[in-house]
CSV table of C-alpha atoms in Angstrom, one decimal:
chain,number,residue,atom,x,y,z
F,1,MET,CA,94.7,-13.1,-92.1
F,2,LYS,CA,95.8,-16.0,-90.0
F,3,THR,CA,95.1,-16.2,-86.2
F,4,GLN,CA,94.4,-18.8,-83.5
F,5,SER,CA,90.7,-19.6,-83.6
F,6,GLU,CA,90.3,-19.2,-79.9
F,7,THR,CA,92.0,-15.8,-80.0
F,8,LEU,CA,89.7,-14.6,-82.8
F,9,THR,CA,86.6,-15.8,-81.0
F,10,LEU,CA,87.6,-14.2,-77.7
F,11,ASP,CA,88.4,-10.9,-79.5
F,12,LEU,CA,85.0,-10.9,-81.3
F,13,ILE,CA,83.2,-11.7,-77.9
F,14,GLU,CA,85.0,-8.7,-76.3
F,15,THR,CA,84.1,-6.4,-79.2
F,16,THR,CA,80.5,-7.5,-79.1
F,17,ARG,CA,80.4,-6.9,-75.3
F,18,GLN,CA,81.7,-3.3,-75.9
F,19,ASN,CA,79.0,-2.7,-78.5
F,20,LEU,CA,76.4,-4.1,-76.1
F,21,ASN,CA,77.7,-1.8,-73.3
F,22,PHE,CA,77.6,1.2,-75.7
F,23,ALA,CA,74.0,0.4,-76.6
F,24,GLU,CA,73.1,0.3,-72.9
F,25,LEU,CA,74.4,3.8,-72.6
F,26,LEU,CA,72.2,5.0,-75.4
F,27,LYS,CA,69.2,4.2,-73.2
F,28,LEU,CA,70.2,7.3,-71.2
F,29,LYS,CA,69.6,9.6,-74.3
F,30,THR,CA,66.4,11.4,-74.8
F,31,ASP,CA,64.0,10.5,-77.6
F,32,LYS,CA,64.9,13.7,-79.3
F,33,GLU,CA,68.7,12.8,-79.1
F,34,LEU,CA,68.0,9.3,-80.4
F,35,ASN,CA,66.0,10.6,-83.4
F,36,TRP,CA,68.2,13.6,-84.2
F,37,LYS,CA,69.6,13.8,-87.8
F,38,GLU,CA,72.2,16.1,-89.3
F,39,ASN,CA,70.2,16.3,-92.5
F,40,SER,CA,67.4,14.5,-94.3
F,41,GLU,CA,69.8,12.0,-95.9
F,42,SER,CA,71.7,11.1,-92.7
F,43,TRP,CA,70.6,8.5,-90.2
F,44,SER,CA,69.7,9.0,-86.6
F,45,VAL,CA,71.0,6.9,-83.8
F,46,LEU,CA,67.9,4.7,-83.9
F,47,GLU,CA,68.1,4.4,-87.7
F,48,CYS,CA,71.7,3.2,-87.4
F,49,LEU,CA,70.7,0.6,-84.9
F,50,GLU,CA,67.7,-0.5,-86.9
F,51,HIS,CA,70.0,-1.0,-89.9
F,52,LEU,CA,72.1,-3.4,-87.8
F,53,ASN,CA,69.0,-5.1,-86.5
F,54,LEU,CA,67.8,-5.7,-90.0
F,55,TYR,CA,71.2,-7.4,-90.9
F,56,GLY,CA,71.0,-9.3,-87.6
F,57,HIS,CA,67.6,-10.7,-88.6
F,58,PHE,CA,69.3,-12.4,-91.5
F,59,TYR,CA,72.8,-13.4,-90.1
F,60,ILE,CA,71.9,-14.6,-86.6
F,61,PRO,CA,69.6,-17.4,-87.9
F,62,GLU,CA,72.0,-18.3,-90.7
F,63,ILE,CA,75.0,-18.5,-88.3
F,64,GLU,CA,73.0,-20.5,-85.8
F,65,LYS,CA,71.9,-22.9,-88.5
F,66,THR,CA,75.5,-23.3,-89.7
F,67,ILE,CA,76.7,-24.1,-86.1
F,68,LEU,CA,73.9,-26.5,-85.3
F,69,ASN,CA,74.3,-28.4,-88.6
F,70,SER,CA,78.1,-28.5,-88.4
F,71,LYS,CA,79.9,-31.8,-88.6
F,72,GLN,CA,83.3,-30.1,-88.7
F,73,LYS,CA,85.2,-29.9,-85.3
F,74,SER,CA,87.1,-26.7,-84.3
F,75,ASP,CA,90.4,-25.9,-85.9
F,76,GLU,CA,93.4,-24.6,-84.0
F,77,GLU,CA,94.0,-21.8,-86.5
F,78,PHE,CA,91.6,-19.7,-88.6
F,79,LYS,CA,92.7,-18.6,-92.0
F,80,SER,CA,90.5,-15.9,-93.6
F,81,GLY,CA,89.3,-16.4,-97.1
F,82,ILE,CA,90.1,-13.9,-99.8
F,83,LEU,CA,86.5,-12.7,-100.3
F,84,GLY,CA,85.6,-13.0,-96.6
F,85,ASN,CA,88.6,-11.0,-95.5
F,86,TYR,CA,87.8,-8.4,-98.1
F,87,PHE,CA,84.2,-8.0,-96.9
F,88,ALA,CA,85.2,-8.0,-93.2
F,89,GLU,CA,88.0,-5.5,-93.7
F,90,SER,CA,85.8,-3.2,-95.9
F,91,MET,CA,83.3,-2.8,-93.0
F,92,LEU,CA,85.9,-1.3,-90.6
F,93,PRO,CA,85.6,2.5,-90.4
F,94,LYS,CA,88.3,4.5,-91.9
F,95,GLN,CA,89.7,7.8,-90.5
F,96,LYS,CA,86.8,9.7,-92.3
F,97,LEU,CA,83.9,7.3,-92.3
F,98,ASN,CA,83.5,6.3,-96.0
F,99,LYS,CA,79.9,6.2,-97.2
F,100,MET,CA,78.5,2.9,-98.6
F,101,LYS,CA,75.3,2.1,-100.3
F,102,THR,CA,72.9,-0.2,-98.5
F,103,PHE,CA,70.3,-2.5,-99.8
F,104,LYS,CA,66.8,-0.8,-99.9
F,105,ASP,CA,65.4,-3.4,-97.6
F,106,LYS,CA,68.1,-2.7,-95.1
F,107,ASN,CA,67.7,1.1,-95.2
F,108,PRO,CA,65.7,2.5,-92.3
F,109,LEU,CA,65.9,6.2,-93.5
F,110,ASN,CA,62.8,8.0,-92.3
F,111,SER,CA,61.3,5.0,-90.4
F,112,ILE,CA,59.2,5.7,-87.4
F,113,LEU,CA,61.4,4.0,-84.6
F,114,ASP,CA,61.3,4.0,-80.8
F,115,ARG,CA,63.5,2.8,-78.0
F,116,ASN,CA,62.7,-0.9,-78.7
F,117,VAL,CA,65.3,-0.7,-81.4
F,118,ILE,CA,68.0,-0.4,-78.7
F,119,ASP,CA,66.6,-3.4,-76.8
F,120,GLU,CA,66.5,-5.4,-80.0
F,121,PHE,CA,70.1,-4.5,-80.8
F,122,ILE,CA,71.2,-5.4,-77.2
F,123,ASN,CA,69.4,-8.8,-77.5
F,124,GLN,CA,71.1,-9.5,-80.9
F,125,GLN,CA,74.5,-8.8,-79.2
F,126,ILE,CA,73.7,-11.3,-76.5
F,127,GLU,CA,72.7,-13.8,-79.1
F,128,THR,CA,75.9,-13.2,-81.0
F,129,ILE,CA,78.0,-13.7,-77.9
F,130,ASP,CA,76.1,-17.0,-77.3
F,131,LEU,CA,76.8,-18.1,-80.9
F,132,LEU,CA,80.5,-17.1,-80.7
F,133,ASN,CA,80.7,-19.3,-77.6
F,134,LYS,CA,78.9,-22.2,-79.4
F,135,SER,CA,81.2,-21.8,-82.4
F,136,LYS,CA,84.2,-22.7,-80.2
F,137,GLY,CA,83.4,-26.4,-80.9
F,138,VAL,CA,83.1,-26.2,-84.7
F,139,SER,CA,85.3,-25.2,-87.6
F,140,LEU,CA,85.5,-21.5,-88.3
F,141,ASN,CA,87.2,-22.5,-91.7
F,142,LYS,CA,85.1,-25.4,-93.1
F,143,ASN,CA,81.6,-24.2,-92.1
F,144,LYS,CA,80.1,-21.7,-94.6
F,145,VAL,CA,77.4,-19.2,-94.1
F,146,LYS,CA,75.1,-17.6,-96.8
F,147,ILE,CA,75.4,-13.9,-97.2
F,148,THR,CA,72.8,-11.2,-98.0
F,149,LEU,CA,74.5,-10.2,-101.2
F,150,THR,CA,73.8,-13.4,-103.1
F,151,LYS,CA,72.8,-16.9,-102.4
F,152,TRP,CA,75.6,-18.2,-104.6
F,153,ILE,CA,78.4,-17.0,-102.3
F,154,LYS,CA,79.0,-18.4,-98.8
F,155,LEU,CA,81.7,-17.2,-96.4
F,156,LYS,CA,83.6,-19.1,-93.8
F,157,LEU,CA,81.9,-19.0,-90.4
F,158,GLY,CA,84.9,-17.0,-89.0
F,159,ASP,CA,84.7,-14.4,-91.8
F,160,THR,CA,81.0,-14.1,-91.4
F,161,PHE,CA,81.4,-13.3,-87.7
F,162,ARG,CA,84.1,-10.8,-88.6
F,163,PHE,CA,82.0,-9.2,-91.2
F,164,VAL,CA,78.9,-8.8,-89.0
F,165,ILE,CA,80.8,-7.6,-86.0
F,166,ASN,CA,82.9,-5.1,-88.1
F,167,HIS,CA,79.7,-3.9,-89.6
F,168,ASN,CA,78.4,-3.2,-86.1
F,169,ILE,CA,81.7,-1.3,-85.3
F,170,ARG,CA,81.3,0.8,-88.4
F,171,HIS,CA,77.8,1.9,-87.4
F,172,ILE,CA,78.6,2.4,-83.7
F,173,LYS,CA,81.3,4.8,-85.0
F,174,GLN,CA,78.6,6.5,-87.1
F,175,ILE,CA,76.4,6.8,-84.0
F,176,GLU,CA,79.3,8.3,-82.1
F,177,ASN,CA,79.8,10.8,-84.9
F,178,ASN,CA,76.1,11.6,-84.8
F,179,ILE,CA,76.2,12.3,-81.1
F,180,LYS,CA,79.4,14.5,-81.5
F,181,THR,CA,77.8,16.5,-84.3
F,182,GLN,CA,74.5,16.8,-82.4
F,183,THR,CA,76.4,18.1,-79.3
F,184,ALA,CA,78.4,20.6,-81.4
F,185,SER,CA,75.3,22.0,-83.0
F,186,ARG,CA,73.7,23.0,-79.7
């Protein structure tokens, strides 16, 4: 994937704003609706958000550190790496949401959660927008970010943003499906 760096950043900011706005609407739901699950193995709305928060705890500081320590100025064009593009694209939801295994430490199944999970997600989206704005001055190609999978692999900063934001899109879709199923089961 090849795109203008500025276009990519603006698109990611817009998507993150949409995710933030969606999360704001979740505040209108009752606690019962936020904790509803189709079955014992599925995630509630709050569990989906908590999963994203757990990833945010890792990626937001890593991205921030990469931007702050960058000596590489911004590029006109962003060219996705093979691995980075694969990870970013694999996060996007398919027609029928494909199930993926998650790391045990990122699995909030059966956690006791409250509405603070929504606020934390919203704050992480605000931080992500701030980091995307700060990234406009650095290279999305040459700066690399550690990933949760292994410390041996680093992804381009642009691919890391794409991965994290696509991961958010994936679970927002899961939340939408949860709400649809919940409404249909009434």
